[in-house]
Coordinates of C-alpha atoms in Angstrom, one line a residue:
Chain A
X1 CA 168.1 78.7 99.6
X2 CA 168.5 78.5 103.4
X3 CA 165.4 80.5 104.4
X4 CA 163.2 78.7 101.7
X5 CA 164.0 75.2 103.1
X6 CA 163.9 76.4 106.7
X7 CA 160.5 78.2 106.4
X8 CA 158.9 75.5 104.3
X9 CA 160.0 72.7 106.8
X10 CA 159.0 74.8 109.8
X11 CA 155.6 75.6 108.3
X12 CA 155.1 71.9 107.4
X13 CA 155.9 70.9 111.0
X14 CA 153.4 73.4 112.4
X15 CA 150.7 72.2 109.9
X16 CA 151.2 68.6 111.0
X17 CA 150.9 69.5 114.7
X18 CA 147.8 71.6 114.1
X19 CA 146.1 68.9 112.0
X20 CA 147.0 66.3 114.7
X21 CA 145.5 68.6 117.4
X22 CA 142.4 69.2 115.3
X23 CA 141.8 65.4 114.8
X24 CA 142.5 64.8 118.5
X25 CA 140.0 67.5 119.6
X26 CA 137.3 66.2 117.2
X27 CA 137.8 62.5 118.3
X28 CA 137.7 63.6 122.0
X29 CA 134.6 65.7 121.4
X30 CA 133.0 62.7 119.8
X31 CA 134.0 60.3 122.6
X32 CA 132.6 62.5 125.4
X33 CA 129.4 63.1 123.6
X34 CA 126.6 61.0 125.3
X35 CA 125.8 58.0 123.2
X36 CA 122.2 58.0 122.0
Chain B
X1 CA 191.9 67.5 115.9
X2 CA 193.1 69.5 118.8
X3 CA 193.2 67.0 121.7
X4 CA 192.9 69.5 124.5
X5 CA 189.5 70.4 122.9
X6 CA 188.5 66.7 122.6
X7 CA 189.3 66.2 126.2
X8 CA 187.2 69.3 126.9
X9 CA 184.2 67.7 125.1
X10 CA 184.6 64.4 127.0
X11 CA 185.1 66.3 130.3
X12 CA 181.9 68.3 129.5
X13 CA 179.9 65.1 128.9
X14 CA 181.3 63.4 132.0
X15 CA 180.6 66.5 134.3
X16 CA 177.0 66.9 133.0
X17 CA 176.2 63.2 132.9
X18 CA 177.9 62.1 136.1
X19 CA 177.3 65.3 138.0
X20 CA 173.5 65.4 137.3
X21 CA 173.3 61.6 137.6
X22 CA 174.8 61.6 141.1
X23 CA 172.8 64.6 142.2
X24 CA 169.5 63.1 141.1
X25 CA 170.5 59.7 142.6
X26 CA 170.9 61.4 146.0
X27 CA 167.7 63.4 145.7
X28 CA 165.5 60.6 144.6
X29 CA 166.5 57.4 146.5
X30 CA 165.3 54.2 144.9
X31 CA 162.4 52.8 146.8
X32 CA 159.4 54.4 145.3
X33 CA 157.5 52.5 142.6
X34 CA 159.3 52.4 139.3
X35 CA 161.8 55.1 140.4
X36 CA 164.6 53.9 138.2
X37 CA 162.7 52.7 135.1
X38 CA 160.0 55.5 135.1
X39 CA 161.4 58.2 137.3
X40 CA 158.5 57.5 139.7
X41 CA 156.1 58.7 137.0
X42 CA 156.6 62.4 137.8
X43 CA 158.7 63.9 135.0
X44 CA 157.6 67.5 134.2
X45 CA 156.6 68.6 130.7
X46 CA 159.9 70.2 129.4
X47 CA 161.8 67.0 130.4
X48 CA 159.3 64.7 128.8
X49 CA 159.2 66.8 125.7
X50 CA 163.0 67.0 125.2
X51 CA 163.4 63.2 126.0
X52 CA 160.7 62.2 123.4
X53 CA 162.5 64.4 120.8
X54 CA 165.9 63.1 121.5
X55 CA 164.9 59.5 121.9
X56 CA 164.2 59.2 118.2
X57 CA 167.0 61.6 117.2
X58 CA 170.2 59.5 116.7
X59 CA 172.6 58.2 114.2
X60 CA 170.1 58.0 111.3
X61 CA 169.1 61.6 111.8
X62 CA 172.6 62.8 111.5
X63 CA 174.7 60.5 109.3
X64 CA 171.6 59.1 107.5
X65 CA 170.2 62.5 106.6
X66 CA 173.6 63.8 105.4
X67 CA 173.8 60.8 103.1
X68 CA 170.2 60.9 101.9
X69 CA 170.5 64.6 101.1
X70 CA 173.6 64.0 99.1
X71 CA 171.8 61.5 97.0
X72 CA 168.3 63.0 96.6
X73 CA 168.4 66.6 97.9
X74 CA 166.2 68.5 100.3
X75 CA 163.4 65.9 100.1
X76 CA 165.6 64.0 102.6
X77 CA 164.1 66.2 105.3
X78 CA 161.0 63.9 105.1
X79 CA 163.0 61.5 107.3
X80 CA 162.6 64.2 110.1
X81 CA 159.0 65.1 109.0
X82 CA 158.1 61.4 109.4
X83 CA 159.3 61.7 113.0
X84 CA 157.1 64.8 113.5
X85 CA 154.1 62.8 112.4
X86 CA 155.3 60.0 114.7
X87 CA 155.7 62.4 117.8
X88 CA 152.2 63.9 117.0
X89 CA 150.7 60.5 117.1
X90 CA 152.6 59.5 120.3
X91 CA 151.8 62.8 122.2
X92 CA 148.2 62.7 121.3
X93 CA 147.6 59.0 121.0
X94 CA 149.7 56.0 122.0
X95 CA 151.8 57.9 124.6
X96 CA 148.7 59.1 126.4
X97 CA 147.0 55.7 126.3
X98 CA 149.9 53.9 127.9
X99 CA 150.2 56.6 130.6
X100 CA 146.4 56.3 131.3
X101 CA 146.7 52.5 131.6
X102 CA 149.6 52.8 134.0
X103 CA 151.7 50.1 132.4
X104 CA 155.5 50.0 132.6
X105 CA 156.3 48.2 129.3
X106 CA 154.5 47.8 125.9
X107 CA 154.5 43.9 126.3
X108 CA 152.8 44.4 129.7
X109 CA 150.0 46.2 127.9
X110 CA 149.8 43.4 125.3
X111 CA 149.4 41.0 128.3
X112 CA 146.4 43.1 129.4
X113 CA 145.0 43.0 125.8
X114 CA 145.7 39.5 124.7
X115 CA 147.4 37.4 127.4
X116 CA 150.8 36.3 128.7
X117 CA 152.0 34.4 125.6
X118 CA 151.6 37.5 123.4
X119 CA 153.5 39.5 126.0
X120 CA 156.4 37.0 126.0
X121 CA 156.5 36.8 122.2
X122 CA 156.5 40.6 121.8
X123 CA 158.9 41.2 124.6
X124 CA 161.5 38.8 123.1
X125 CA 161.2 40.3 119.6
X126 CA 161.0 43.9 120.8
X127 CA 164.1 43.5 122.9
X128 CA 165.9 42.0 119.9
X129 CA 164.9 44.9 117.7
X130 CA 166.0 47.4 120.3
X131 CA 169.3 45.6 120.6
X132 CA 169.8 45.9 116.8
X133 CA 169.2 49.6 117.0
X134 CA 171.5 49.9 119.9
X135 CA 174.4 48.4 117.8
X136 CA 173.6 51.0 115.1
X137 CA 173.8 53.8 117.6
X138 CA 177.1 52.4 119.0
X139 CA 178.4 52.4 115.5
X140 CA 177.3 56.0 115.0
X141 CA 179.1 57.1 118.1
X142 CA 182.3 55.4 116.7
X143 CA 181.9 57.1 113.3
X144 CA 181.5 60.6 114.8
X145 CA 184.6 60.1 116.9
X146 CA 186.5 58.6 114.0
X147 CA 185.6 61.5 111.7
X148 CA 186.7 64.2 114.1
X149 CA 189.8 62.5 115.6
X150 CA 192.3 60.0 114.2
X151 CA 190.8 57.2 116.3
X152 CA 189.3 54.1 114.6
X153 CA 185.6 53.5 114.8
X154 CA 186.0 50.7 117.4
X155 CA 187.9 52.9 119.8
X156 CA 185.3 55.7 119.4
X157 CA 182.5 53.2 120.0
X158 CA 184.1 52.0 123.2
X159 CA 184.7 55.5 124.6
X160 CA 181.2 56.6 123.5
X161 CA 179.6 53.4 124.8
X162 CA 181.0 54.1 128.3
X163 CA 179.5 57.6 128.2
X164 CA 176.2 56.0 127.1
X165 CA 176.2 53.7 130.1
X166 CA 177.0 56.6 132.4
X167 CA 174.1 58.5 130.9
X168 CA 171.6 56.1 132.5
X169 CA 173.3 54.0 135.2
X170 CA 173.1 56.5 138.1
X171 CA 169.5 57.5 138.1
X172 CA 167.8 55.8 135.2
X173 CA 165.0 57.6 133.4
X174 CA 165.2 60.6 135.6
X175 CA 168.9 61.0 134.7
X176 CA 168.2 60.6 131.0
X177 CA 165.5 63.2 131.1
X178 CA 167.5 66.0 132.9
X179 CA 170.7 65.3 131.0
X180 CA 168.7 65.5 127.8
X181 CA 167.4 68.9 128.8
X182 CA 170.9 70.3 129.3
X183 CA 172.2 68.6 126.1
X184 CA 169.3 69.9 123.9
X185 CA 170.5 73.5 124.7
X186 CA 174.1 72.6 123.7
X187 CA 172.8 70.8 120.6
X188 CA 170.9 73.7 119.2
X189 CA 173.6 76.2 120.1
X190 CA 176.2 74.0 118.2
X191 CA 174.0 73.5 115.2
X192 CA 173.1 77.1 114.8
X193 CA 176.7 78.3 115.3
X194 CA 178.0 75.7 112.8
X195 CA 175.4 76.7 110.2
X196 CA 176.4 80.4 110.6
X197 CA 180.1 79.6 110.3
X198 CA 179.6 77.4 107.2
X199 CA 177.5 80.3 105.7
X200 CA 180.4 82.7 106.4
X201 CA 183.1 80.4 105.0
X202 CA 181.1 79.5 101.8
X203 CA 182.5 80.9 98.5
X204 CA 181.2 84.4 97.6
X205 CA 177.4 84.6 97.8
X206 CA 176.9 82.2 100.8
X207 CA 173.8 80.0 100.7
X208 CA 172.4 82.0 97.7
X209 CA 175.4 80.7 95.7
X210 CA 174.7 77.2 96.8
X211 CA 171.2 77.6 95.5
X212 CA 172.5 79.0 92.2
X213 CA 174.9 76.0 91.9
X214 CA 171.9 73.6 91.9
X215 CA 169.8 75.7 89.6
X216 CA 172.5 76.3 87.1
X217 CA 173.2 72.5 86.8
X218 CA 169.5 71.7 86.3
X219 CA 169.0 70.2 89.8
X220 CA 166.2 72.5 91.0
X221 CA 164.4 69.6 92.6
X222 CA 167.4 69.2 95.0
X223 CA 166.4 72.5 96.6
X224 CA 162.7 71.6 97.2
X225 CA 161.5 69.7 100.2
X226 CA 158.9 68.3 97.8
X227 CA 161.6 66.8 95.5
X228 CA 159.9 65.0 92.6
X229 CA 156.6 63.1 92.6
X230 CA 158.7 59.8 92.4
X231 CA 160.7 60.7 95.4
X232 CA 157.6 61.7 97.4
X233 CA 156.1 58.3 96.7
X234 CA 159.2 56.1 97.0
X235 CA 160.9 58.0 99.8
X236 CA 158.8 60.5 101.8
X237 CA 155.6 58.4 102.2
X238 CA 157.6 55.2 102.7
X239 CA 159.4 56.9 105.6
X240 CA 156.2 58.1 107.2
X241 CA 154.6 54.6 107.0
X242 CA 157.7 52.7 108.3
X243 CA 158.4 55.2 111.1
X244 CA 154.9 55.7 112.4
X245 CA 153.8 52.1 112.4
X246 CA 156.9 50.7 114.0
X247 CA 158.0 53.4 116.4
X248 CA 154.7 54.6 117.9
X249 CA 154.4 51.4 119.9
X250 CA 158.1 50.9 120.6
X251 CA 159.2 50.7 124.2
X252 CA 162.0 53.2 123.7
X253 CA 159.6 56.0 122.7
X254 CA 156.7 55.1 125.1
X255 CA 158.9 54.8 128.2
X256 CA 159.3 58.6 128.5
X257 CA 155.6 59.0 128.0
X258 CA 154.9 56.4 130.8
X259 CA 157.2 58.5 133.0
X260 CA 155.2 61.7 132.5
X261 CA 153.5 63.3 135.5
X262 CA 150.1 63.3 133.9
X263 CA 148.4 62.6 130.6
X264 CA 148.1 66.3 129.9
X265 CA 151.9 66.6 130.3
X266 CA 152.4 64.4 127.2
X267 CA 149.8 66.4 125.2
X268 CA 151.5 69.7 126.0
X269 CA 155.0 68.2 125.2
X270 CA 154.0 67.9 121.5
X271 CA 154.6 71.6 120.9
X272 CA 158.3 71.3 122.0
X273 CA 159.1 67.7 121.1
X274 CA 158.0 67.9 117.4
X275 CA 159.8 71.1 116.4
X276 CA 163.1 70.1 118.3
X277 CA 163.2 66.8 116.4
X278 CA 162.0 68.1 113.1
X279 CA 164.2 71.1 112.8
X280 CA 167.4 69.1 113.6
X281 CA 166.9 67.4 110.2
X282 CA 166.5 70.8 108.5
X283 CA 169.9 72.0 109.6
X284 CA 171.4 68.6 108.6
X285 CA 169.9 68.9 105.1
X286 CA 171.1 72.5 104.7
X287 CA 174.6 71.6 105.7
X288 CA 174.7 68.6 103.3
X289 CA 173.4 70.7 100.4
X290 CA 176.2 73.3 101.1
X291 CA 178.9 70.5 101.1
X292 CA 177.7 68.9 97.9
X293 CA 177.8 72.3 96.1
X294 CA 181.5 72.6 96.7
X295 CA 183.7 70.7 94.2
X296 CA 186.5 69.8 96.7
X297 CA 184.0 67.9 98.8
X298 CA 181.8 66.5 96.0
X299 CA 185.0 65.0 94.4
X300 CA 186.0 63.0 97.6
X301 CA 185.9 59.3 97.4
X302 CA 182.7 58.1 99.1
X303 CA 181.6 61.7 99.2
X304 CA 178.0 60.9 100.2
X305 CA 179.3 59.4 103.4
X306 CA 182.1 61.6 104.4
X307 CA 181.6 64.8 102.4
X308 CA 179.6 66.8 105.0
X309 CA 181.7 65.8 108.0
X310 CA 184.9 66.6 106.1
X311 CA 183.5 70.0 105.2
X312 CA 182.6 70.7 108.8
X313 CA 186.1 69.6 110.1
X314 CA 187.9 71.7 107.5
X315 CA 185.6 74.7 107.8
X316 CA 184.9 75.2 111.4
X317 CA 187.3 76.6 113.9
X318 CA 188.5 73.9 116.3
X319 CA 186.5 75.1 119.3
X320 CA 183.3 75.0 117.2
X321 CA 184.3 71.6 115.8
X322 CA 184.4 70.5 119.5
X323 CA 181.0 72.0 120.2
X324 CA 179.6 70.2 117.1
X325 CA 181.2 66.9 118.3
X326 CA 179.5 67.4 121.7
X327 CA 176.2 68.2 119.8
X328 CA 176.3 65.0 117.7
X329 CA 177.4 62.9 120.7
X330 CA 174.6 64.3 122.8
X331 CA 172.0 63.4 120.2
X332 CA 173.4 59.8 119.8
X333 CA 174.1 59.2 123.4
X334 CA 170.6 60.0 124.5
X335 CA 169.2 57.5 122.1
X336 CA 171.8 54.9 123.1
X337 CA 171.0 55.4 126.8
X338 CA 167.2 55.1 126.5
X339 CA 167.4 52.0 124.3
X340 CA 169.7 50.3 126.8
X341 CA 167.2 51.3 129.6
X342 CA 164.2 50.0 127.5
X343 CA 165.8 46.6 126.9
X344 CA 166.6 46.3 130.5
X345 CA 163.1 47.4 131.6
X346 CA 161.6 44.8 129.2
X347 CA 163.8 42.1 130.6
X348 CA 163.2 43.0 134.2
X349 CA 159.4 43.5 134.0
X350 CA 158.4 41.1 131.2
X351 CA 160.7 38.2 131.8
X352 CA 162.3 38.4 135.3
X353 CA 159.3 39.7 137.2
X354 CA 156.5 38.2 135.1
X355 CA 158.0 34.7 135.1
X356 CA 160.4 34.3 138.0
X357 CA 160.0 37.0 140.7
X358 CA 156.5 38.4 140.9
X359 CA 157.2 39.9 144.4
X360 CA 160.6 41.4 143.6
X361 CA 161.3 44.6 145.5
X362 CA 162.1 47.9 143.8
X363 CA 165.7 47.5 145.0
X364 CA 166.0 44.1 143.3
X365 CA 164.4 45.4 140.1
X366 CA 166.8 48.3 140.0
X367 CA 169.8 46.0 140.4
X368 CA 168.5 43.8 137.6
X369 CA 167.9 46.8 135.3
X370 CA 171.4 48.2 136.0
X371 CA 173.0 44.9 135.4
X372 CA 171.2 44.3 132.0
X373 CA 172.1 47.9 130.9
X374 CA 175.8 47.1 131.4
X375 CA 175.6 43.7 129.7
X376 CA 173.6 44.7 126.6
X377 CA 175.5 48.0 126.1
X378 CA 178.8 46.1 126.3
X379 CA 177.7 43.4 123.8
X380 CA 176.3 46.1 121.4
X381 CA 179.6 48.0 121.4
X382 CA 181.4 44.7 120.5
X383 CA 178.8 44.0 117.7
X384 CA 179.1 47.5 116.4
X385 CA 182.7 46.8 115.3
X386 CA 181.1 44.6 112.5
X387 CA 179.7 47.9 111.0
X388 CA 176.3 46.9 109.5
X389 CA 175.0 49.5 107.0
X390 CA 173.1 52.1 109.0
X391 CA 169.9 52.9 107.2
X392 CA 169.3 49.5 105.7
X393 CA 169.7 48.0 109.2
X394 CA 167.2 50.5 110.7
X395 CA 164.5 50.0 108.1
X396 CA 164.8 46.2 108.4
X397 CA 164.6 46.4 112.2
X398 CA 161.6 48.7 112.2
X399 CA 159.6 46.2 110.0
X400 CA 159.5 43.6 112.9
X401 CA 157.5 45.9 115.1
X402 CA 154.7 46.7 112.6
X403 CA 152.4 43.8 113.6
X404 CA 152.6 44.9 117.2
X405 CA 151.1 48.3 116.1
X406 CA 148.0 46.7 114.6
X407 CA 147.5 44.4 117.5
X408 CA 147.8 47.4 119.9
X409 CA 145.2 49.4 118.0
X410 CA 142.9 46.5 117.6
X411 CA 143.1 45.6 121.3
X412 CA 142.4 49.1 122.4
X413 CA 139.6 50.1 120.0
X414 CA 138.2 47.0 118.3
X415 CA 138.6 43.5 119.6
X416 CA 141.2 41.3 121.4
X417 CA 141.9 37.6 121.0
X418 CA 145.1 36.0 121.9
X419 CA 145.1 33.3 119.1
X420 CA 144.5 35.9 116.5
X421 CA 147.2 38.2 117.9
X422 CA 149.8 35.4 117.9
X423 CA 148.9 34.3 114.4
X424 CA 149.2 37.9 113.3
X425 CA 152.7 38.2 114.9
X426 CA 154.0 35.0 113.5
X427 CA 152.6 35.5 110.0
X428 CA 154.2 39.0 109.7
X429 CA 157.5 37.8 111.1
X430 CA 157.6 34.8 108.8
X431 CA 156.7 37.0 105.8
X432 CA 159.5 39.5 106.8
X433 CA 162.0 36.7 107.1
X434 CA 161.0 35.2 103.7
X435 CA 161.1 38.6 102.1
X436 CA 164.6 39.3 103.5
X437 CA 166.3 35.9 103.1
X438 CA 164.7 34.2 100.1
X439 CA 164.0 35.1 96.4
X440 CA 160.4 36.0 97.2
X441 CA 160.7 39.6 96.1
X442 CA 161.9 38.5 92.6
X443 CA 158.6 36.5 92.3
X444 CA 156.8 39.8 92.4
X445 CA 159.3 41.4 90.0
X446 CA 160.9 43.6 92.7
X447 CA 164.6 44.1 92.2
X448 CA 165.3 46.3 95.3
X449 CA 163.2 44.9 98.1
X450 CA 165.2 46.5 100.9
X451 CA 162.9 49.5 101.6
X452 CA 159.7 47.5 101.4
X453 CA 159.9 45.2 104.5
X454 CA 157.5 47.6 106.4
X455 CA 154.9 47.4 103.7
X456 CA 155.1 43.6 103.6
X457 CA 154.7 43.2 107.4
X458 CA 151.9 45.9 107.5
X459 CA 150.0 44.2 104.7
X460 CA 150.2 40.7 106.2
X461 CA 149.4 42.0 109.6
X462 CA 146.2 43.8 108.5
X463 CA 144.9 41.0 106.4
X464 CA 145.5 38.3 109.1
X465 CA 144.2 40.5 112.0
X466 CA 141.1 41.7 110.1
X467 CA 140.2 38.2 108.9
X468 CA 141.0 36.6 112.2
X469 CA 138.9 39.2 114.1
X470 CA 136.1 38.7 111.8
X471 CA 136.0 34.9 112.2
X472 CA 136.9 34.4 115.9
X473 CA 135.0 35.9 118.7
X474 CA 137.0 37.8 121.3
X475 CA 136.9 40.2 124.2
X476 CA 135.7 43.8 123.7
X477 CA 138.4 46.4 123.2
X478 CA 140.0 47.8 126.3
X479 CA 138.7 51.4 125.5
X480 CA 135.3 50.1 124.3
X481 CA 132.6 52.3 125.7
X482 CA 129.4 50.6 126.6
X483 CA 126.2 52.5 125.5
X484 CA 124.2 53.9 128.4
X485 CA 122.4 51.0 129.9
X486 CA 124.4 48.6 127.7
X487 CA 126.6 45.8 128.8
X488 CA 130.3 44.9 128.6
X489 CA 131.2 41.4 127.3
X490 CA 132.4 39.5 124.3
X491 CA 132.3 41.1 120.9

């Protein structure tokens, strides 16, 4: 019970951070691209 | 409660808070720009990370999550997960933007975006909302003391409130940051040790037996952080919306970001801030599930409110009870301190300096901020004795800041127009008041409107802002990038 909740939550936290980082990188790449 | 240990806890807090505070005060004499309010904008990454995490980790994270887990099971961890989403947005978005623009308060940024009147409106309401949260935190401190001693809540709130004032009064943001760093270590040591001791003292089978208790009674959903589809919609997603839209532009959370050394400091802080905040809720959920599985605590009167703390007091050895007291106190005091500082900073910068003393020296500003901290903290302690319900109060308070989020985003990335901004603020606030104090929810057939205030203010804000921006011409967004060879100007 302990490890299931612990690992599920920890995994979810990591996934949220990684998705956030990915969106941030994509938006920054888009913003620094020279406008046509 | 063993009073020698209680004295030990209070002595620990005083030594760390006052000791570090005085040392930092001597090392960094007031005089530099924004030394007291923003630590001279040179806080390093670990301090920024821990302060961001602890700023939004207070009474609701501890007592609120205990209570929610008791009622709905492990899905209550979504209160913490919502804060992980919030910290991700702040560390990669709003926190970085306010640091980049070099503002000291959120209302000051709204001045840049939409004008002085918007600044004054938002600073008045934001300070009021922060004061409301401050009273809830003062109550939380009182409850923690009352549970673990035989003091009443009011006495606990007074003792804790004094510690909260000491947490910030010597060296402002720099003191909050460094004391937080020390307290974060104590906090996690206390939580992990408490969980181990609870596991050892559980009836045969430890946590596995707790799991079996829920499975055998047909409550499997209580063991899953995904709960049931209904709970995901009515609790988990609601929390994410309310927390992200209201807290990501709140002064209390953006003030540590404004104090960071560089923008990259805030980005890096995400990897520490989000797990520290999020995992705290996980331990709280596990402790609450363990308490509810034991008949002697489940049968207590008002078990959902006092079941977990009663189990902790009865299970843990006194020395560990004392460490846990220090742990909970550290979490709530850090929130109490930064809210008091945020209110004082808004008053000093957005009211006192903006309207009355544009040329005030850093020394004068520090004096004003210190005075306001003492005044608002004292009033909050007095109001806390009225004991408003904790979570209901927080959700209601959050809803008032939702329109500010949309004006903030529109002003940075779309369009800014003072009349539209003010109309959006007033419409959302009137809607929130009508939703709270009239029979309006029953017109829509909603029997329990309490949780929905954030949805109401979000909906009204978006509609008024989008329609207003579409109709009225305004200035280009602050972060609008002109095409090469293009021109800046009105949108």
